[in-house]
mmCIF file of C-alpha atoms and ligand atoms in Angstrom:
data_model
loop_
_atom_site.group_PDB
_atom_site.id
_atom_site.type_symbol
_atom_site.label_atom_id
_atom_site.label_comp_id
_atom_site.label_asym_id
_atom_site.label_seq_id
_atom_site.Cartn_x
_atom_site.Cartn_y
_atom_site.Cartn_z
ATOM 1 C CA MET A 230 3.213 4.802 27.550
ATOM 2 C CA SER A 231 3.700 1.087 27.028
ATOM 3 C CA ILE A 232 5.462 -0.403 24.053
ATOM 4 C CA ARG A 233 3.647 -2.518 21.496
ATOM 5 C CA GLN A 234 4.947 -6.058 21.107
ATOM 6 C CA ILE A 235 5.248 -8.107 17.933
ATOM 7 C CA GLN A 236 2.104 -10.069 17.136
ATOM 8 C CA ARG A 237 3.643 -11.923 14.210
ATOM 9 C CA ILE A 238 6.213 -11.660 11.438
ATOM 10 C CA SER A 239 5.447 -12.322 7.757
ATOM 11 C CA THR A 240 7.984 -13.205 5.091
ATOM 12 C CA GLY A 241 5.194 -13.303 2.519
ATOM 13 C CA ILE A 242 2.259 -15.589 1.834
ATOM 14 C CA SER A 243 2.258 -15.764 -1.975
ATOM 15 C CA GLN A 244 4.746 -14.906 -4.707
ATOM 16 C CA HIS A 245 3.366 -14.274 -8.167
ATOM 17 C CA TRP A 246 3.471 -11.924 -11.138
ATOM 18 C CA VAL A 247 0.901 -9.182 -11.665
ATOM 19 C CA GLY A 248 0.742 -9.047 -15.454
ATOM 20 C CA ASP A 249 4.271 -9.201 -16.859
ATOM 21 C CA GLY A 250 5.500 -6.105 -15.003
ATOM 22 C CA PHE A 251 5.274 -6.708 -11.286
ATOM 23 C CA PRO A 252 6.816 -9.705 -9.487
ATOM 24 C CA VAL A 253 5.141 -9.394 -6.092
ATOM 25 C CA ASN A 254 5.292 -11.015 -2.704
ATOM 26 C CA THR A 255 1.969 -10.649 -0.881
ATOM 27 C CA MET A 256 2.921 -9.775 2.702
ATOM 28 C CA PHE A 257 -0.595 -9.806 4.134
ATOM 29 C CA SER A 258 -4.107 -10.411 2.847
ATOM 30 C CA TYR A 259 -7.613 -10.086 4.249
ATOM 31 C CA LEU A 260 -8.233 -13.567 2.843
ATOM 32 C CA SER A 261 -6.078 -15.062 5.607
ATOM 33 C CA ASP A 262 -5.377 -12.272 8.119
ATOM 34 C CA ASP A 263 -7.843 -10.597 10.490
ATOM 35 C CA ASP A 264 -5.424 -8.223 12.223
ATOM 36 C CA ILE A 265 -4.720 -5.726 9.419
ATOM 37 C CA SER A 266 -7.957 -3.734 8.917
ATOM 38 C CA PRO A 267 -8.445 -1.085 7.452
ATOM 39 C CA PHE A 268 -5.780 -2.509 5.125
ATOM 40 C CA LEU A 269 -6.706 -5.436 2.910
ATOM 41 C CA LEU A 270 -3.546 -6.475 1.146
ATOM 42 C CA LEU A 271 0.080 -5.487 0.707
ATOM 43 C CA ASP A 272 2.040 -6.539 -2.379
ATOM 44 C CA TYR A 273 5.773 -5.867 -2.325
ATOM 45 C CA ALA A 274 7.280 -5.821 -5.837
ATOM 46 C CA GLY A 275 10.987 -6.194 -6.300
ATOM 47 C CA PRO A 276 13.623 -4.948 -6.315
ATOM 48 C CA ALA A 277 13.677 -6.638 -9.726
ATOM 49 C CA ASP A 278 15.820 -5.863 -12.765
ATOM 50 C CA PHE A 279 14.218 -5.415 -16.171
ATOM 51 C CA LYS A 280 16.121 -5.389 -19.451
ATOM 52 C CA PRO A 281 15.389 -2.629 -21.962
ATOM 53 C CA SER A 282 12.284 -3.317 -24.056
ATOM 54 C CA ASP A 283 10.150 -1.646 -26.737
ATOM 55 C CA VAL A 284 6.829 -2.651 -25.195
ATOM 56 C CA PRO A 285 5.837 -1.430 -21.715
ATOM 57 C CA ARG A 286 5.371 -4.302 -19.281
ATOM 58 C CA GLY A 287 2.605 -4.301 -16.715
ATOM 59 C CA VAL A 288 -1.015 -5.196 -16.396
ATOM 60 C CA ASP A 289 -3.770 -4.328 -18.889
ATOM 61 C CA TYR A 290 -7.145 -2.784 -18.074
ATOM 62 C CA HIS A 291 -8.815 -4.599 -15.180
ATOM 63 C CA PRO A 292 -11.565 -3.631 -12.721
ATOM 64 C CA HIS A 293 -11.617 -2.794 -9.025
ATOM 65 C CA ARG A 294 -14.564 -2.027 -6.732
ATOM 66 C CA GLY A 295 -14.996 -1.343 -3.040
ATOM 67 C CA PHE A 296 -11.562 -0.158 -1.915
ATOM 68 C CA GLU A 297 -8.490 1.970 -2.710
ATOM 69 C CA THR A 298 -5.142 1.020 -4.232
ATOM 70 C CA VAL A 299 -2.123 2.934 -2.937
ATOM 71 C CA THR A 300 1.027 2.554 -5.008
ATOM 72 C CA ILE A 301 4.381 3.701 -3.637
ATOM 73 C CA VAL A 302 7.369 3.682 -5.999
ATOM 74 C CA TYR A 303 10.899 3.321 -4.609
ATOM 75 C CA GLN A 304 12.789 2.565 -7.827
ATOM 76 C CA GLY A 305 11.681 2.711 -11.462
ATOM 77 C CA GLU A 306 8.662 4.488 -12.905
ATOM 78 C CA VAL A 307 5.064 3.416 -13.498
ATOM 79 C CA VAL A 308 2.053 4.914 -15.231
ATOM 80 C CA HIS A 309 -1.623 4.591 -14.457
ATOM 81 C CA ARG A 310 -4.691 5.241 -16.612
ATOM 82 C CA ASP A 311 -8.293 4.653 -15.605
ATOM 83 C CA THR A 312 -11.790 4.880 -17.024
ATOM 84 C CA ALA A 313 -12.725 7.661 -14.604
ATOM 85 C CA GLY A 314 -10.414 9.821 -16.729
ATOM 86 C CA HIS A 315 -7.459 9.904 -14.355
ATOM 87 C CA ALA A 316 -3.873 9.292 -15.409
ATOM 88 C CA GLY A 317 -0.513 9.747 -13.782
ATOM 89 C CA LYS A 318 3.148 8.820 -13.843
ATOM 90 C CA ILE A 319 4.994 8.179 -10.597
ATOM 91 C CA GLY A 320 8.673 7.639 -9.918
ATOM 92 C CA PRO A 321 10.906 7.205 -6.860
ATOM 93 C CA GLY A 322 9.326 8.775 -3.772
ATOM 94 C CA ASP A 323 5.961 9.365 -5.442
ATOM 95 C CA VAL A 324 2.651 7.853 -4.399
ATOM 96 C CA GLN A 325 -0.584 7.235 -6.253
ATOM 97 C CA TRP A 326 -3.742 6.928 -4.171
ATOM 98 C CA MET A 327 -6.569 5.588 -6.308
ATOM 99 C CA THR A 328 -10.064 5.241 -4.909
ATOM 100 C CA ALA A 329 -11.845 2.632 -7.016
ATOM 101 C CA ALA A 330 -15.031 2.943 -4.923
ATOM 102 C CA ARG A 331 -18.026 2.015 -7.159
ATOM 103 C CA GLY A 332 -15.675 0.902 -9.890
ATOM 104 C CA VAL A 333 -13.018 1.752 -12.431
ATOM 105 C CA LEU A 334 -10.992 -0.127 -14.979
ATOM 106 C CA HIS A 335 -7.323 0.769 -14.890
ATOM 107 C CA GLU A 336 -4.041 -0.207 -16.436
ATOM 108 C CA GLU A 337 -0.738 -0.213 -14.567
ATOM 109 C CA LYS A 338 2.405 -0.198 -16.717
ATOM 110 C CA HIS A 339 6.080 0.619 -16.608
ATOM 111 C CA SER A 340 6.613 4.134 -18.022
ATOM 112 C CA ASP A 341 7.938 4.462 -21.574
ATOM 113 C CA SER A 342 11.305 5.814 -20.434
ATOM 114 C CA PHE A 343 11.794 3.044 -17.839
ATOM 115 C CA THR A 344 10.775 0.477 -20.463
ATOM 116 C CA TYR A 345 13.311 1.760 -23.003
ATOM 117 C CA SER A 346 16.171 2.153 -20.523
ATOM 118 C CA GLY A 347 15.447 -0.879 -18.352
ATOM 119 C CA GLY A 348 16.534 -0.869 -14.719
ATOM 120 C CA THR A 349 15.446 -1.786 -11.230
ATOM 121 C CA LEU A 350 11.806 -1.658 -10.200
ATOM 122 C CA GLU A 351 10.799 -1.564 -6.553
ATOM 123 C CA MET A 352 7.347 -0.632 -5.344
ATOM 124 C CA VAL A 353 4.576 -1.416 -2.914
ATOM 125 C CA GLN A 354 0.864 -1.637 -3.561
ATOM 126 C CA LEU A 355 -1.350 -1.384 -0.497
ATOM 127 C CA TRP A 356 -5.102 -1.982 -0.676
ATOM 128 C CA VAL A 357 -7.099 0.149 1.765
ATOM 129 C CA ASN A 358 -10.669 -0.876 2.526
ATOM 130 C CA LEU A 359 -13.594 1.526 2.327
ATOM 131 C CA PRO A 360 -16.414 1.565 4.866
ATOM 132 C CA ALA A 361 -19.695 0.227 3.444
ATOM 133 C CA ARG A 362 -21.136 3.733 3.096
ATOM 134 C CA TYR A 363 -18.334 4.765 0.692
ATOM 135 C CA LYS A 364 -17.932 1.563 -1.331
ATOM 136 C CA MET A 365 -20.235 2.833 -4.102
ATOM 137 C CA SER A 366 -19.045 6.448 -4.031
ATOM 138 C CA THR A 367 -17.372 8.290 -6.920
ATOM 139 C CA PRO A 368 -13.894 7.106 -7.970
ATOM 140 C CA ARG A 369 -11.007 9.469 -7.150
ATOM 141 C CA TYR A 370 -7.328 9.751 -7.994
ATOM 142 C CA GLN A 371 -4.626 11.451 -5.933
ATOM 143 C CA GLY A 372 -1.188 11.747 -7.486
ATOM 144 C CA ILE A 373 1.068 12.620 -4.555
ATOM 145 C CA LEU A 374 4.500 13.631 -5.751
ATOM 146 C CA THR A 375 7.573 13.453 -3.547
ATOM 147 C CA LYS A 376 7.807 17.267 -3.384
ATOM 148 C CA ASP A 377 4.346 17.366 -1.787
ATOM 149 C CA ILE A 378 5.149 14.835 0.942
ATOM 150 C CA PRO A 379 6.187 16.563 4.185
ATOM 151 C CA ILE A 380 9.356 15.352 5.861
ATOM 152 C CA VAL A 381 9.933 15.153 9.604
ATOM 153 C CA THR A 382 13.679 15.288 10.208
ATOM 154 C CA LEU A 383 15.103 13.824 13.408
ATOM 155 C CA GLY A 384 18.857 14.287 13.179
ATOM 156 C CA SER A 385 19.920 12.315 10.113
ATOM 157 C CA ASN A 386 16.727 10.257 10.201
ATOM 158 C CA ILE A 387 13.616 11.085 8.235
ATOM 159 C CA VAL A 388 9.935 10.245 8.318
ATOM 160 C CA ARG A 389 7.991 11.197 5.186
ATOM 161 C CA VAL A 390 4.320 11.566 6.073
ATOM 162 C CA ILE A 391 2.293 10.191 3.148
ATOM 163 C CA ALA A 392 -1.023 10.052 5.015
ATOM 164 C CA GLY A 393 -2.200 10.935 8.487
ATOM 165 C CA SER A 394 0.238 12.704 10.762
ATOM 166 C CA PHE A 395 3.469 12.235 12.661
ATOM 167 C CA LEU A 396 4.539 14.561 15.503
ATOM 168 C CA GLY A 397 1.958 17.087 14.343
ATOM 169 C CA VAL A 398 3.044 17.089 10.682
ATOM 170 C CA HIS A 399 0.204 16.146 8.313
ATOM 171 C CA GLY A 400 0.395 14.366 4.958
ATOM 172 C CA ILE A 401 -1.802 15.552 2.098
ATOM 173 C CA ALA A 402 -3.461 12.241 1.196
ATOM 174 C CA LYS A 403 -7.218 12.316 1.721
ATOM 175 C CA THR A 404 -8.490 9.145 3.386
ATOM 176 C CA PHE A 405 -11.980 7.904 4.234
ATOM 177 C CA THR A 406 -11.025 6.479 7.618
ATOM 178 C CA PRO A 407 -8.071 7.379 9.887
ATOM 179 C CA VAL A 408 -4.831 6.045 8.361
ATOM 180 C CA HIS A 409 -1.171 6.867 8.994
ATOM 181 C CA LEU A 410 1.344 5.947 6.310
ATOM 182 C CA TYR A 411 5.036 6.810 6.703
ATOM 183 C CA ASP A 412 8.117 6.248 4.548
ATOM 184 C CA ILE A 413 10.911 5.963 7.127
ATOM 185 C CA ARG A 414 14.712 6.127 6.694
ATOM 186 C CA LEU A 415 16.922 5.525 9.728
ATOM 187 C CA ILE A 416 20.690 5.484 9.900
ATOM 188 C CA ALA A 417 22.473 2.621 11.666
ATOM 189 C CA GLY A 418 22.289 3.058 15.436
ATOM 190 C CA ALA A 419 19.291 5.383 15.408
ATOM 191 C CA SER A 420 16.120 4.792 17.397
ATOM 192 C CA LEU A 421 12.590 5.873 16.590
ATOM 193 C CA ASP A 422 9.399 5.778 18.640
ATOM 194 C CA ILE A 423 6.122 5.922 16.752
ATOM 195 C CA PRO A 424 2.990 6.730 18.762
ATOM 196 C CA VAL A 425 -0.046 4.685 17.756
ATOM 197 C CA GLU A 426 -3.631 5.394 18.760
ATOM 198 C CA PRO A 427 -5.318 2.799 20.978
ATOM 199 C CA GLU A 428 -7.192 0.139 18.952
ATOM 200 C CA PHE A 429 -5.421 1.029 15.685
ATOM 201 C CA ASN A 430 -3.845 -1.891 13.868
ATOM 202 C CA ALA A 431 -0.199 -1.284 12.969
ATOM 203 C CA SER A 432 2.422 -2.960 10.828
ATOM 204 C CA LEU A 433 5.865 -2.241 9.436
ATOM 205 C CA LEU A 434 7.511 -3.478 6.237
ATOM 206 C CA ILE A 435 11.311 -3.541 6.210
ATOM 207 C CA LEU A 436 12.522 -2.732 2.685
ATOM 208 C CA GLU A 437 16.245 -2.376 3.309
ATOM 209 C CA GLY A 438 18.587 -2.846 6.236
ATOM 210 C CA GLU A 439 17.987 -4.414 9.616
ATOM 211 C CA VAL A 440 16.156 -3.307 12.746
ATOM 212 C CA ASP A 441 15.641 -4.487 16.307
ATOM 213 C CA ILE A 442 12.078 -4.437 17.567
ATOM 214 C CA ALA A 443 11.183 -5.761 21.018
ATOM 215 C CA GLY A 444 14.365 -7.848 21.054
ATOM 216 C CA LYS A 445 13.790 -9.414 17.626
ATOM 217 C CA THR A 446 15.929 -8.761 14.553
ATOM 218 C CA LEU A 447 14.050 -7.990 11.366
ATOM 219 C CA LYS A 448 15.531 -7.936 7.896
ATOM 220 C CA ALA A 449 14.607 -6.663 4.450
ATOM 221 C CA ALA A 450 11.411 -8.084 2.938
ATOM 222 C CA GLU A 451 9.982 -8.946 6.353
ATOM 223 C CA LEU A 452 6.787 -7.456 7.728
ATOM 224 C CA VAL A 453 5.843 -7.073 11.373
ATOM 225 C CA VAL A 454 2.237 -6.956 12.555
ATOM 226 C CA PHE A 455 2.099 -5.412 16.015
ATOM 227 C CA SER A 456 -0.157 -6.476 18.856
ATOM 228 C CA ILE A 457 -3.108 -4.194 19.464
ATOM 229 C CA GLU A 458 -2.101 -3.490 23.093
ATOM 230 C CA GLY A 459 0.284 -0.696 23.937
ATOM 231 C CA GLY A 460 0.792 2.886 22.973
ATOM 232 C CA SER A 461 3.873 3.145 20.817
ATOM 233 C CA ILE A 462 6.263 1.272 18.605
ATOM 234 C CA SER A 463 9.961 1.367 19.300
ATOM 235 C CA ILE A 464 12.457 0.693 16.505
ATOM 236 C CA LYS A 465 16.236 0.531 16.675
ATOM 237 C CA ALA A 466 18.144 0.486 13.391
ATOM 238 C CA GLU A 467 21.029 -2.003 13.304
ATOM 239 C CA LYS A 468 21.891 -0.896 9.757
ATOM 240 C CA ASN A 469 20.751 1.936 7.514
ATOM 241 C CA THR A 470 17.112 1.096 6.946
ATOM 242 C CA LYS A 471 14.201 1.894 4.689
ATOM 243 C CA MET A 472 10.747 1.029 6.033
ATOM 244 C CA LEU A 473 7.051 1.540 5.373
ATOM 245 C CA PHE A 474 4.910 2.007 8.461
ATOM 246 C CA MET A 475 1.123 1.808 8.344
ATOM 247 C CA SER A 476 -1.554 2.061 11.003
ATOM 248 C CA GLY A 477 -5.252 2.708 10.982
ATOM 249 C CA ALA A 478 -8.601 2.398 12.668
ATOM 250 C CA PRO A 479 -10.077 -1.033 11.936
ATOM 251 C CA ILE A 480 -13.296 -1.045 9.905
ATOM 252 C CA SER A 481 -15.572 -3.382 11.845
ATOM 253 C CA GLU A 482 -17.749 -4.601 8.985
ATOM 254 C CA PRO A 483 -18.024 -7.955 7.204
ATOM 255 C CA ILE A 484 -15.590 -8.394 4.299
ATOM 256 C CA VAL A 485 -16.484 -10.485 1.254
ATOM 257 C CA GLY A 486 -14.053 -10.329 -1.627
ATOM 258 C CA SER A 487 -13.259 -12.064 -4.882
ATOM 259 C CA GLY A 488 -10.351 -11.107 -7.136
ATOM 260 C CA PRO A 489 -10.485 -7.361 -7.771
ATOM 261 C CA PHE A 490 -13.685 -6.728 -5.796
ATOM 262 C CA VAL A 491 -13.978 -6.316 -2.033
ATOM 263 C CA MET A 492 -17.451 -5.675 -0.649
ATOM 264 C CA ASN A 493 -19.510 -6.571 2.441
ATOM 265 C CA THR A 494 -21.815 -9.325 1.123
ATOM 266 C CA GLU A 495 -21.862 -12.192 -1.409
ATOM 267 C CA ALA A 496 -24.743 -10.453 -3.220
ATOM 268 C CA GLU A 497 -22.599 -7.328 -3.695
ATOM 269 C CA ILE A 498 -19.794 -9.442 -5.175
ATOM 270 C CA ARG A 499 -22.228 -11.116 -7.597
ATOM 271 C CA GLN A 500 -23.474 -7.630 -8.524
ATOM 272 C CA ALA A 501 -19.885 -6.443 -9.118
ATOM 273 C CA PHE A 502 -19.183 -9.317 -11.553
ATOM 274 C CA HIS A 503 -22.532 -8.691 -13.234
ATOM 275 C CA ASP A 504 -21.859 -4.946 -13.589
ATOM 276 C CA PHE A 505 -18.337 -5.606 -14.928
ATOM 277 C CA LYS A 506 -19.573 -8.122 -17.519
ATOM 278 C CA SER A 507 -22.349 -5.815 -18.635
ATOM 279 C CA GLY A 508 -19.923 -2.942 -19.222
ATOM 280 C CA LYS A 509 -20.879 -0.702 -16.301
ATOM 281 C CA PHE A 510 -17.272 -0.054 -15.187
ATOM 282 C CA VAL A 511 -16.666 2.713 -17.688
HETATM 283 MN MN1 MN B 1272 -5.084 -2.829 -10.258
#
């Protein structure tokens, strides 16, 4: 099976703070990129050090409609609360998969204990699009703790299967369209081949270390978007590495988004702002 080549490399397209808790680098966005569907956006936060505080930092209640937010914590601890009645605390290795669908308000904060102790925060938030037929469905929350994430061990290397499957091992995350999401740790010198279905978009975020892909060296905080042609991705670790791999079937529908809403038409975006202002997101 042929090897997928690198389509492009991103070192980030926008650095900004989300509230006062999350200093993020946006690695891709549907606003500028058309080769990432079903994913819409990836924000990489940190690693950033926070001093002890009495007041949890983060972002206050805000709306979302039309997609899912997937939060993966590597260091630190965050809490989530939403108006659909879901709440959860996630720490290193844990994942929160929130389906906003027709709409929720949620807050995203550092946990009390992380706030009081201070420390290093490192996390990723990935936005996953919903097909039109599910955009106005019922909101859902999946708290996926590290103990529930299956691990594929290949020698000293590991692939944690958050969603989809790898070598026949299935993650527990429920998704609306086919998505694979892996937390990968390779030791220096190791190689890994990842099979990818034809026509699936695929990308890889390097969080730590250094890898060689198709003759190119990639370092921490760089993201590779792979070309659509070819059957598998081949990675060689030059150093001990930590990576997030994502692939999925593109959703071939128009995308119209504004701020926290991502729908299919301008009229649906106007409706989302109208519904939010008239208090329907509760
Ligand atoms: Mn949010």
